[in-house]
CSV table of C-alpha atoms and ligand atoms in Angstrom, one decimal:
chain,number,residue,atom,x,y,z
X,1,UNK,CA,5.0,-38.6,-28.5
X,2,UNK,CA,5.3,-40.1,-31.9
X,3,UNK,CA,2.6,-42.6,-31.1
X,4,UNK,CA,0.2,-39.9,-30.0
X,5,UNK,CA,-2.2,-39.9,-27.0
X,6,UNK,CA,-5.3,-42.1,-26.9
X,7,UNK,CA,-8.4,-39.9,-27.3
X,8,UNK,CA,-12.0,-40.2,-28.1
X,9,UNK,CA,-14.0,-37.3,-29.6
X,10,UNK,CA,-17.6,-37.4,-28.5
X,11,UNK,CA,-20.6,-35.1,-28.9
X,12,UNK,CA,-21.9,-34.8,-25.4
X,13,UNK,CA,-25.4,-33.3,-25.4
X,14,UNK,CA,-25.1,-30.1,-27.4
X,15,UNK,CA,-21.4,-29.8,-26.9
X,16,UNK,CA,-18.4,-31.6,-28.3
X,17,UNK,CA,-15.2,-32.5,-26.6
X,18,UNK,CA,-12.1,-34.7,-26.3
X,19,UNK,CA,-12.4,-37.5,-23.8
X,20,UNK,CA,-9.3,-39.0,-22.2
X,21,UNK,CA,-8.5,-41.6,-19.5
X,22,UNK,CA,-6.6,-39.8,-16.7
X,23,UNK,CA,-4.0,-42.5,-17.0
X,24,UNK,CA,-3.2,-41.4,-20.6
X,25,UNK,CA,-2.4,-37.8,-19.6
X,26,UNK,CA,0.4,-36.4,-17.5
X,27,UNK,CA,-0.5,-36.6,-13.8
X,28,UNK,CA,0.9,-33.2,-13.0
X,29,UNK,CA,-2.0,-30.7,-13.7
X,30,UNK,CA,0.3,-28.1,-15.3
X,31,UNK,CA,1.9,-30.6,-17.6
X,32,UNK,CA,-1.5,-32.0,-18.4
X,33,UNK,CA,-2.9,-28.5,-19.2
X,34,UNK,CA,0.1,-27.6,-21.3
X,35,UNK,CA,-0.5,-30.8,-23.4
X,36,UNK,CA,-4.2,-30.1,-23.7
X,37,UNK,CA,-3.6,-26.6,-25.0
X,38,UNK,CA,-1.4,-28.2,-27.7
X,39,UNK,CA,-4.0,-30.9,-28.4
X,40,UNK,CA,-6.9,-28.4,-28.7
X,41,UNK,CA,-5.0,-25.8,-30.7
X,42,UNK,CA,-5.3,-23.0,-28.2
X,43,UNK,CA,-4.7,-20.1,-28.0
X,44,UNK,CA,-6.0,-19.4,-31.5
X,45,UNK,CA,-9.5,-18.0,-32.5
X,46,UNK,CA,-9.8,-20.8,-35.1
X,47,UNK,CA,-8.0,-23.5,-33.1
X,48,UNK,CA,-6.7,-24.5,-36.6
X,49,UNK,CA,-3.8,-26.6,-35.4
X,50,UNK,CA,-5.8,-28.7,-32.9
X,51,UNK,CA,-9.1,-30.5,-32.1
X,52,UNK,CA,-11.0,-27.5,-30.7
X,53,UNK,CA,-14.0,-26.2,-32.7
X,54,UNK,CA,-13.3,-22.4,-32.2
X,55,UNK,CA,-16.2,-21.9,-29.7
X,56,UNK,CA,-16.3,-22.6,-25.9
X,57,UNK,CA,-18.9,-25.4,-26.4
X,58,UNK,CA,-16.5,-27.2,-28.7
X,59,UNK,CA,-13.3,-26.5,-26.7
X,60,UNK,CA,-13.9,-29.0,-23.9
X,61,UNK,CA,-12.1,-31.9,-22.3
X,62,UNK,CA,-13.4,-34.7,-20.1
X,63,UNK,CA,-10.8,-36.6,-18.0
X,64,UNK,CA,-12.2,-39.9,-16.8
X,65,UNK,CA,-10.8,-42.4,-14.2
X,66,UNK,CA,-12.0,-45.3,-12.1
X,67,UNK,CA,-13.4,-43.8,-8.8
X,68,UNK,CA,-11.9,-44.5,-5.4
X,69,UNK,CA,-15.0,-42.8,-3.9
X,70,UNK,CA,-17.7,-45.2,-2.6
X,71,UNK,CA,-20.4,-42.8,-4.0
X,72,UNK,CA,-19.3,-43.4,-7.6
X,73,UNK,CA,-18.1,-45.8,-10.2
X,74,UNK,CA,-16.1,-43.3,-12.2
X,75,UNK,CA,-14.6,-39.9,-11.7
X,76,UNK,CA,-15.1,-37.1,-14.3
X,77,UNK,CA,-13.0,-34.0,-14.3
X,78,UNK,CA,-14.2,-31.4,-16.8
X,79,UNK,CA,-11.7,-28.9,-18.2
X,80,UNK,CA,-12.8,-25.8,-20.2
X,81,UNK,CA,-10.1,-25.0,-22.6
X,82,UNK,CA,-9.8,-21.3,-23.7
X,83,UNK,CA,-10.1,-20.7,-27.4
X,84,UNK,CA,-8.2,-17.4,-27.8
X,85,UNK,CA,-6.6,-17.7,-24.4
X,86,UNK,CA,-4.1,-20.2,-23.0
X,87,UNK,CA,-6.3,-20.7,-19.9
X,88,UNK,CA,-7.7,-24.1,-18.8
X,89,UNK,CA,-10.2,-24.0,-16.1
X,90,UNK,CA,-11.6,-26.7,-13.8
X,91,UNK,CA,-13.8,-24.2,-11.9
X,92,UNK,CA,-16.9,-25.0,-13.8
X,93,UNK,CA,-18.7,-28.3,-14.5
X,94,UNK,CA,-20.3,-29.4,-17.7
X,95,UNK,CA,-23.5,-31.4,-17.9
X,96,UNK,CA,-23.3,-31.7,-21.6
X,97,UNK,CA,-19.9,-33.5,-21.8
X,98,UNK,CA,-21.2,-35.5,-18.7
X,99,UNK,CA,-23.6,-37.2,-21.1
X,100,UNK,CA,-20.7,-39.0,-22.8
X,101,UNK,CA,-18.7,-39.9,-19.7
X,102,UNK,CA,-20.5,-43.2,-18.8
X,103,UNK,CA,-20.5,-44.5,-22.4
X,104,UNK,CA,-16.8,-43.6,-22.7
X,105,UNK,CA,-16.0,-45.4,-19.5
X,106,UNK,CA,-17.8,-48.5,-20.8
X,107,UNK,CA,-15.9,-48.2,-24.1
X,108,UNK,CA,-12.6,-48.0,-22.3
X,109,UNK,CA,-13.4,-50.9,-20.0
X,110,UNK,CA,-13.4,-48.9,-16.8
X,111,UNK,CA,-16.8,-50.4,-16.0
X,112,UNK,CA,-18.9,-53.3,-17.4
X,113,UNK,CA,-22.6,-53.3,-18.2
X,114,UNK,CA,-24.3,-54.5,-15.0
X,115,UNK,CA,-26.4,-57.2,-16.5
X,116,UNK,CA,-25.7,-58.3,-20.0
X,117,UNK,CA,-29.3,-59.5,-20.5
X,118,UNK,CA,-30.6,-56.0,-19.8
X,119,UNK,CA,-30.8,-53.3,-22.5
X,120,UNK,CA,-29.6,-50.4,-20.3
X,121,UNK,CA,-27.1,-49.9,-17.5
X,122,UNK,CA,-26.6,-47.4,-14.8
X,123,UNK,CA,-23.3,-45.7,-13.9
X,124,UNK,CA,-22.6,-43.3,-11.0
X,125,UNK,CA,-20.3,-40.5,-12.0
X,126,UNK,CA,-18.4,-38.3,-9.5
X,127,UNK,CA,-18.2,-34.8,-11.0
X,128,UNK,CA,-14.9,-33.8,-9.5
X,129,UNK,CA,-15.3,-30.1,-10.3
X,130,UNK,CA,-18.1,-29.8,-7.9
X,131,UNK,CA,-17.8,-33.0,-5.8
X,132,UNK,CA,-21.3,-34.1,-6.8
X,133,UNK,CA,-22.7,-37.3,-8.2
X,134,UNK,CA,-24.8,-37.9,-11.2
X,135,UNK,CA,-26.3,-41.2,-12.2
X,136,UNK,CA,-26.4,-42.0,-15.9
X,137,UNK,CA,-28.7,-44.6,-17.4
X,138,UNK,CA,-28.1,-45.5,-21.0
X,139,UNK,CA,-28.7,-48.2,-23.6
X,140,UNK,CA,-26.3,-51.1,-24.0
X,141,UNK,CA,-26.1,-54.0,-26.4
X,142,UNK,CA,-23.6,-56.9,-26.2
X,143,UNK,CA,-21.8,-55.0,-23.4
X,144,UNK,CA,-21.3,-51.8,-25.5
X,145,UNK,CA,-23.0,-48.4,-25.5
X,146,UNK,CA,-25.9,-47.9,-27.9
X,147,UNK,CA,-25.7,-44.5,-29.6
X,148,UNK,CA,-28.4,-44.9,-32.2
X,149,UNK,CA,-31.9,-44.0,-31.1
X,150,UNK,CA,-34.9,-41.8,-31.5
X,151,UNK,CA,-34.3,-39.0,-28.9
X,152,UNK,CA,-33.9,-35.5,-30.3
X,153,UNK,CA,-32.4,-32.7,-28.3
X,154,UNK,CA,-32.4,-29.1,-29.4
X,155,UNK,CA,-29.2,-27.8,-30.8
X,156,UNK,CA,-28.3,-31.1,-32.3
X,157,UNK,CA,-29.5,-32.3,-35.7
X,158,UNK,CA,-31.1,-35.8,-35.9
X,159,UNK,CA,-31.7,-38.3,-33.2
X,160,UNK,CA,-29.7,-40.6,-30.9
X,161,UNK,CA,-30.1,-42.9,-28.0
X,162,UNK,CA,-31.3,-41.2,-24.8
X,163,UNK,CA,-29.2,-40.9,-21.7
X,164,UNK,CA,-31.0,-40.1,-18.5
X,165,UNK,CA,-29.0,-38.1,-15.9
X,166,UNK,CA,-30.2,-37.7,-12.3
X,167,UNK,CA,-28.2,-35.4,-10.0
X,168,UNK,CA,-27.6,-35.4,-6.3
X,169,UNK,CA,-26.6,-32.5,-4.0
X,170,UNK,CA,-26.2,-29.8,-6.7
X,171,UNK,CA,-27.4,-26.9,-4.6
X,172,UNK,CA,-24.5,-24.6,-3.7
X,173,UNK,CA,-21.9,-27.0,-5.2
X,174,UNK,CA,-19.7,-24.1,-6.3
X,175,UNK,CA,-21.0,-21.2,-4.2
X,176,UNK,CA,-21.8,-22.9,-0.9
X,177,UNK,CA,-25.5,-22.3,-1.0
X,178,UNK,CA,-28.4,-22.4,-3.5
X,179,UNK,CA,-28.9,-18.7,-3.0
X,180,UNK,CA,-25.3,-17.6,-2.1
X,181,UNK,CA,-26.4,-14.1,-0.9
X,182,UNK,CA,-29.3,-15.6,1.1
X,183,UNK,CA,-31.6,-13.4,-1.1
X,184,UNK,CA,-33.9,-14.5,-3.9
X,185,UNK,CA,-33.2,-11.1,-5.5
X,186,UNK,CA,-30.2,-8.7,-5.4
X,187,UNK,CA,-29.8,-5.4,-7.1
X,188,UNK,CA,-26.5,-5.0,-9.1
X,189,UNK,CA,-25.7,-2.1,-11.4
X,190,UNK,CA,-29.3,-1.0,-10.9
X,191,UNK,CA,-30.7,-4.3,-12.2
X,192,UNK,CA,-32.7,-7.0,-10.3
X,193,UNK,CA,-30.7,-10.2,-10.4
X,194,UNK,CA,-31.2,-13.7,-8.9
X,195,UNK,CA,-27.9,-15.2,-8.0
X,196,UNK,CA,-28.3,-19.0,-7.9
X,197,UNK,CA,-26.2,-22.1,-7.9
X,198,UNK,CA,-28.1,-25.4,-8.5
X,199,UNK,CA,-25.1,-27.1,-10.2
X,200,UNK,CA,-23.9,-24.0,-12.1
X,201,UNK,CA,-23.5,-20.5,-10.7
X,202,UNK,CA,-25.8,-18.3,-12.8
X,203,UNK,CA,-27.0,-14.7,-12.6
X,204,UNK,CA,-30.6,-14.6,-13.8
X,205,UNK,CA,-31.9,-11.3,-15.1
X,206,UNK,CA,-35.1,-10.2,-16.8
X,207,UNK,CA,-34.1,-9.3,-20.4
X,208,UNK,CA,-36.3,-6.2,-20.5
X,209,UNK,CA,-34.5,-4.7,-17.5
X,210,UNK,CA,-31.4,-4.6,-19.7
X,211,UNK,CA,-33.2,-2.9,-22.6
X,212,UNK,CA,-33.4,-6.0,-24.8
X,213,UNK,CA,-36.3,-8.3,-25.5
X,214,UNK,CA,-34.5,-11.6,-24.8
X,215,UNK,CA,-35.6,-13.0,-28.1
X,216,UNK,CA,-32.7,-11.6,-30.1
X,217,UNK,CA,-30.4,-13.9,-32.0
X,218,UNK,CA,-27.0,-14.6,-30.3
X,219,UNK,CA,-25.1,-12.6,-33.0
X,220,UNK,CA,-27.2,-9.5,-32.3
X,221,UNK,CA,-26.7,-9.8,-28.5
X,222,UNK,CA,-22.9,-10.4,-28.9
X,223,UNK,CA,-22.7,-7.2,-31.2
X,224,UNK,CA,-24.4,-5.1,-28.5
X,225,UNK,CA,-21.3,-3.6,-26.8
X,226,UNK,CA,-23.2,-1.7,-24.2
X,227,UNK,CA,-25.1,-4.8,-23.1
X,228,UNK,CA,-21.9,-6.9,-22.9
X,229,UNK,CA,-20.2,-4.2,-20.9
X,230,UNK,CA,-23.1,-4.1,-18.4
X,231,UNK,CA,-23.3,-7.8,-18.2
X,232,UNK,CA,-19.6,-8.0,-17.4
X,233,UNK,CA,-19.9,-5.3,-14.7
X,234,UNK,CA,-22.8,-7.3,-13.2
X,235,UNK,CA,-20.8,-10.6,-13.4
X,236,UNK,CA,-17.7,-9.3,-11.7
X,237,UNK,CA,-19.8,-7.9,-8.9
X,238,UNK,CA,-21.9,-11.0,-8.7
X,239,UNK,CA,-18.7,-13.2,-8.5
X,240,UNK,CA,-17.8,-11.6,-5.1
X,241,UNK,CA,-21.4,-11.9,-3.8
X,242,UNK,CA,-21.6,-15.5,-4.9
X,243,UNK,CA,-18.4,-16.4,-2.9
X,244,UNK,CA,-16.5,-17.0,-6.2
X,245,UNK,CA,-14.0,-14.1,-5.6
X,246,UNK,CA,-12.5,-12.3,-8.5
X,247,UNK,CA,-14.1,-13.9,-11.6
X,248,UNK,CA,-12.3,-11.8,-14.2
X,249,UNK,CA,-10.5,-14.8,-15.7
X,250,UNK,CA,-13.1,-17.5,-15.0
X,251,UNK,CA,-16.0,-18.8,-17.0
X,252,UNK,CA,-18.4,-18.6,-14.0
X,253,UNK,CA,-20.9,-17.3,-13.2
X,254,UNK,CA,-22.9,-17.5,-16.4
X,255,UNK,CA,-25.6,-14.9,-17.1
X,256,UNK,CA,-29.1,-15.9,-18.3
X,257,UNK,CA,-31.5,-13.3,-19.7
X,258,UNK,CA,-35.1,-14.4,-19.3
X,259,UNK,CA,-38.3,-13.4,-21.0
X,260,UNK,CA,-41.8,-14.8,-21.4
X,261,UNK,CA,-41.9,-18.1,-23.4
X,262,UNK,CA,-43.2,-17.8,-26.9
X,263,UNK,CA,-43.2,-21.4,-28.2
X,264,UNK,CA,-45.1,-23.4,-25.7
X,265,UNK,CA,-42.4,-23.6,-23.0
X,266,UNK,CA,-42.3,-21.9,-19.7
X,267,UNK,CA,-39.4,-19.4,-20.0
X,268,UNK,CA,-37.4,-18.0,-22.8
X,269,UNK,CA,-33.6,-17.8,-22.3
X,270,UNK,CA,-30.4,-16.3,-23.7
X,271,UNK,CA,-27.3,-17.4,-21.9
X,272,UNK,CA,-23.8,-15.8,-21.9
X,273,UNK,CA,-21.2,-18.4,-21.0
X,274,UNK,CA,-20.0,-15.8,-20.0
X,275,UNK,CA,-18.8,-13.8,-23.0
X,276,UNK,CA,-20.2,-15.7,-25.9
X,277,UNK,CA,-23.9,-16.2,-26.2
X,278,UNK,CA,-24.9,-19.9,-26.1
X,279,UNK,CA,-26.8,-21.1,-29.2
X,280,UNK,CA,-28.7,-23.4,-26.8
X,281,UNK,CA,-28.2,-23.6,-23.0
X,282,UNK,CA,-25.8,-25.4,-20.7
X,283,UNK,CA,-27.2,-28.4,-18.8
X,284,UNK,CA,-26.4,-27.4,-15.3
X,285,UNK,CA,-27.0,-23.8,-16.2
X,286,UNK,CA,-30.5,-24.8,-17.3
X,287,UNK,CA,-31.1,-26.7,-14.0
X,288,UNK,CA,-30.1,-23.5,-12.1
X,289,UNK,CA,-32.3,-21.3,-14.2
X,290,UNK,CA,-35.3,-23.7,-14.0
X,291,UNK,CA,-34.8,-23.7,-10.2
X,292,UNK,CA,-34.9,-19.9,-10.1
X,293,UNK,CA,-38.2,-20.1,-12.0
X,294,UNK,CA,-39.7,-22.1,-9.1
X,295,UNK,CA,-38.7,-19.6,-6.5
X,296,UNK,CA,-41.3,-16.8,-5.8
X,297,UNK,CA,-39.7,-13.4,-6.0
X,298,UNK,CA,-36.9,-14.4,-8.3
X,299,UNK,CA,-36.1,-12.6,-11.5
X,300,UNK,CA,-37.5,-15.6,-13.4
X,301,UNK,CA,-40.6,-16.6,-11.3
X,302,UNK,CA,-43.1,-14.0,-12.5
X,303,UNK,CA,-42.0,-14.3,-16.1
X,304,UNK,CA,-42.2,-18.1,-16.1
X,305,UNK,CA,-45.6,-19.6,-16.6
X,306,UNK,CA,-45.0,-22.8,-14.8
X,307,UNK,CA,-47.9,-24.7,-13.3
X,308,UNK,CA,-45.8,-27.0,-11.2
X,309,UNK,CA,-46.4,-30.0,-13.4
X,310,UNK,CA,-43.7,-31.9,-15.2
X,311,UNK,CA,-40.4,-30.5,-16.4
X,312,UNK,CA,-39.6,-26.8,-16.6
X,313,UNK,CA,-39.2,-26.1,-20.4
X,314,UNK,CA,-36.7,-23.4,-21.1
X,315,UNK,CA,-36.8,-22.0,-24.6
X,316,UNK,CA,-33.4,-21.0,-26.1
X,317,UNK,CA,-32.1,-19.8,-29.5
X,318,UNK,CA,-32.2,-23.3,-31.2
X,319,UNK,CA,-35.2,-24.9,-29.4
X,320,UNK,CA,-35.9,-25.9,-25.9
X,321,UNK,CA,-34.5,-27.8,-22.9
X,322,UNK,CA,-36.5,-29.7,-20.3
X,323,UNK,CA,-35.3,-29.8,-16.7
X,324,UNK,CA,-37.0,-31.8,-14.0
X,325,UNK,CA,-36.5,-29.9,-10.8
X,326,UNK,CA,-38.5,-30.5,-7.6
X,327,UNK,CA,-38.3,-28.2,-4.6
X,328,UNK,CA,-39.7,-28.5,-1.1
X,329,UNK,CA,-40.0,-25.5,1.2
X,330,UNK,CA,-40.3,-25.9,4.9
X,331,UNK,CA,-39.9,-23.2,7.6
X,332,UNK,CA,-38.1,-20.9,5.1
X,333,UNK,CA,-35.6,-23.6,4.0
X,334,UNK,CA,-35.4,-24.6,0.3
X,335,UNK,CA,-34.7,-28.2,-0.4
X,336,UNK,CA,-34.0,-29.5,-3.9
X,337,UNK,CA,-35.6,-33.0,-3.9
X,338,UNK,CA,-34.9,-33.8,-7.5
X,339,UNK,CA,-32.9,-32.6,-10.5
X,340,UNK,CA,-32.8,-34.6,-13.7
X,341,UNK,CA,-32.5,-34.2,-17.4
X,342,UNK,CA,-32.3,-36.2,-20.7
X,343,UNK,CA,-29.4,-35.9,-23.1
X,344,UNK,CA,-27.8,-37.9,-25.9
X,345,UNK,CA,-24.2,-38.5,-26.8
X,346,UNK,CA,-22.3,-40.0,-29.7
X,347,UNK,CA,-18.9,-41.4,-30.3
X,348,UNK,CA,-17.4,-39.5,-33.2
X,349,UNK,CA,-13.8,-40.7,-33.4
X,350,UNK,CA,-11.6,-43.0,-31.5
X,351,UNK,CA,-7.8,-43.0,-32.0
X,352,UNK,CA,-4.7,-41.1,-31.1
X,353,UNK,CA,-4.2,-37.3,-31.1
X,354,UNK,CA,-0.8,-35.8,-31.8
X,355,UNK,CA,-0.2,-32.6,-29.8
X,356,UNK,CA,1.7,-29.9,-31.5
X,357,UNK,CA,5.1,-29.2,-30.1
X,358,UNK,CA,5.5,-25.9,-28.3
X,359,UNK,CA,2.9,-23.2,-27.7
L,1,NQM,O1,-24.1,-25.9,-17.8
L,1,NQM,C1,-21.8,-24.4,-21.6
L,1,NQM,C2,-22.4,-26.5,-22.4
L,1,NQM,C3,-22.1,-25.6,-21.3
L,1,NQM,C4,-22.0,-26.1,-19.9
L,1,NQM,C5,-21.4,-23.4,-20.6
L,1,NQM,C6,-23.0,-27.1,-19.5
L,1,NQM,C7,-23.7,-27.0,-18.2
L,1,NQM,O2,-23.3,-26.3,-23.2
L,1,NQM,O3,-23.8,-28.0,-17.5
L,1,NQM,O4,-23.3,-28.1,-20.2
L,1,NQM,O5,-22.2,-22.9,-19.9
L,1,NQM,O6,-20.2,-23.1,-20.5
L,1,NQM,O7,-21.7,-27.6,-22.6
């Protein structure tokens, strides 16, 4: 291990993570996870001896490989690395780190820019966590990714080059169905909840039904012990109802508290992922919440002021997030005909990481 493990650190959307080629990591998942804990510095609240940033959104790993699947060019396995725990989970996806996957694959030579005379290229990414495909379109120059650009996303200072991501077949990718209980609303712990999975299992709840406004800062919500206890009760119950089983030790489902928008968007959100409050919102989490906003009778529909035109704009603690979601309903069946978002990503460091020895 004296030469270290090839690793690129990238900001993907409003998250940050370590990107690896699968061929640079042990092929056995438990050996791989053991090494990743030692690389990220977990378990430790500060992750002081590793690359992790002491928060779930900066304790993430992307494992990328050429794809053997005809639907895709590259495979992407997302791993959520526990900060204070020694758990690594592949049970959730991450649309933020996804933003860096296609540029990383180009950097590592897994793919080539399709047409060197064009200023953008398109890559199909198989998200192995949910067996769904996303198409990424991003800028290239001289066969390399372009990171500089004018696109701003909330939760990230400055501007970078845009990456367009279009998703296929997200509905029910973790829970089997868009609405895993078959209901648009379920009551759990005396609270009306919409249990939905359009790429990320999420429990959507009106903030006022939990005795908060939904406009609080994350620190205030995290300090509210009674709220957190109730959210966890709801989450554990929802896990069973959403076909996820016992979710005690997993990072899904997420919980999003919704309230009326206040800054020109359609819906205000505060999202627990699931125990820390997100300073922005996860990508696929946002797609699921935006989808709930489109479904009459859901916990978000009456609160959202969405006129059916353009993206659904979700407000969150550090700005807003636009999700394009199109839904068709025929004879009681809900079809998601489109889901797309815009992100940016940036290469921060490329080199070798030296895992600590022993946990
Ligand atoms: O929902 C946080 C993030 C995420 C996940 C989380 C994400 C997604 O901000 O697709 O991006 O919900 O754990 O990276």
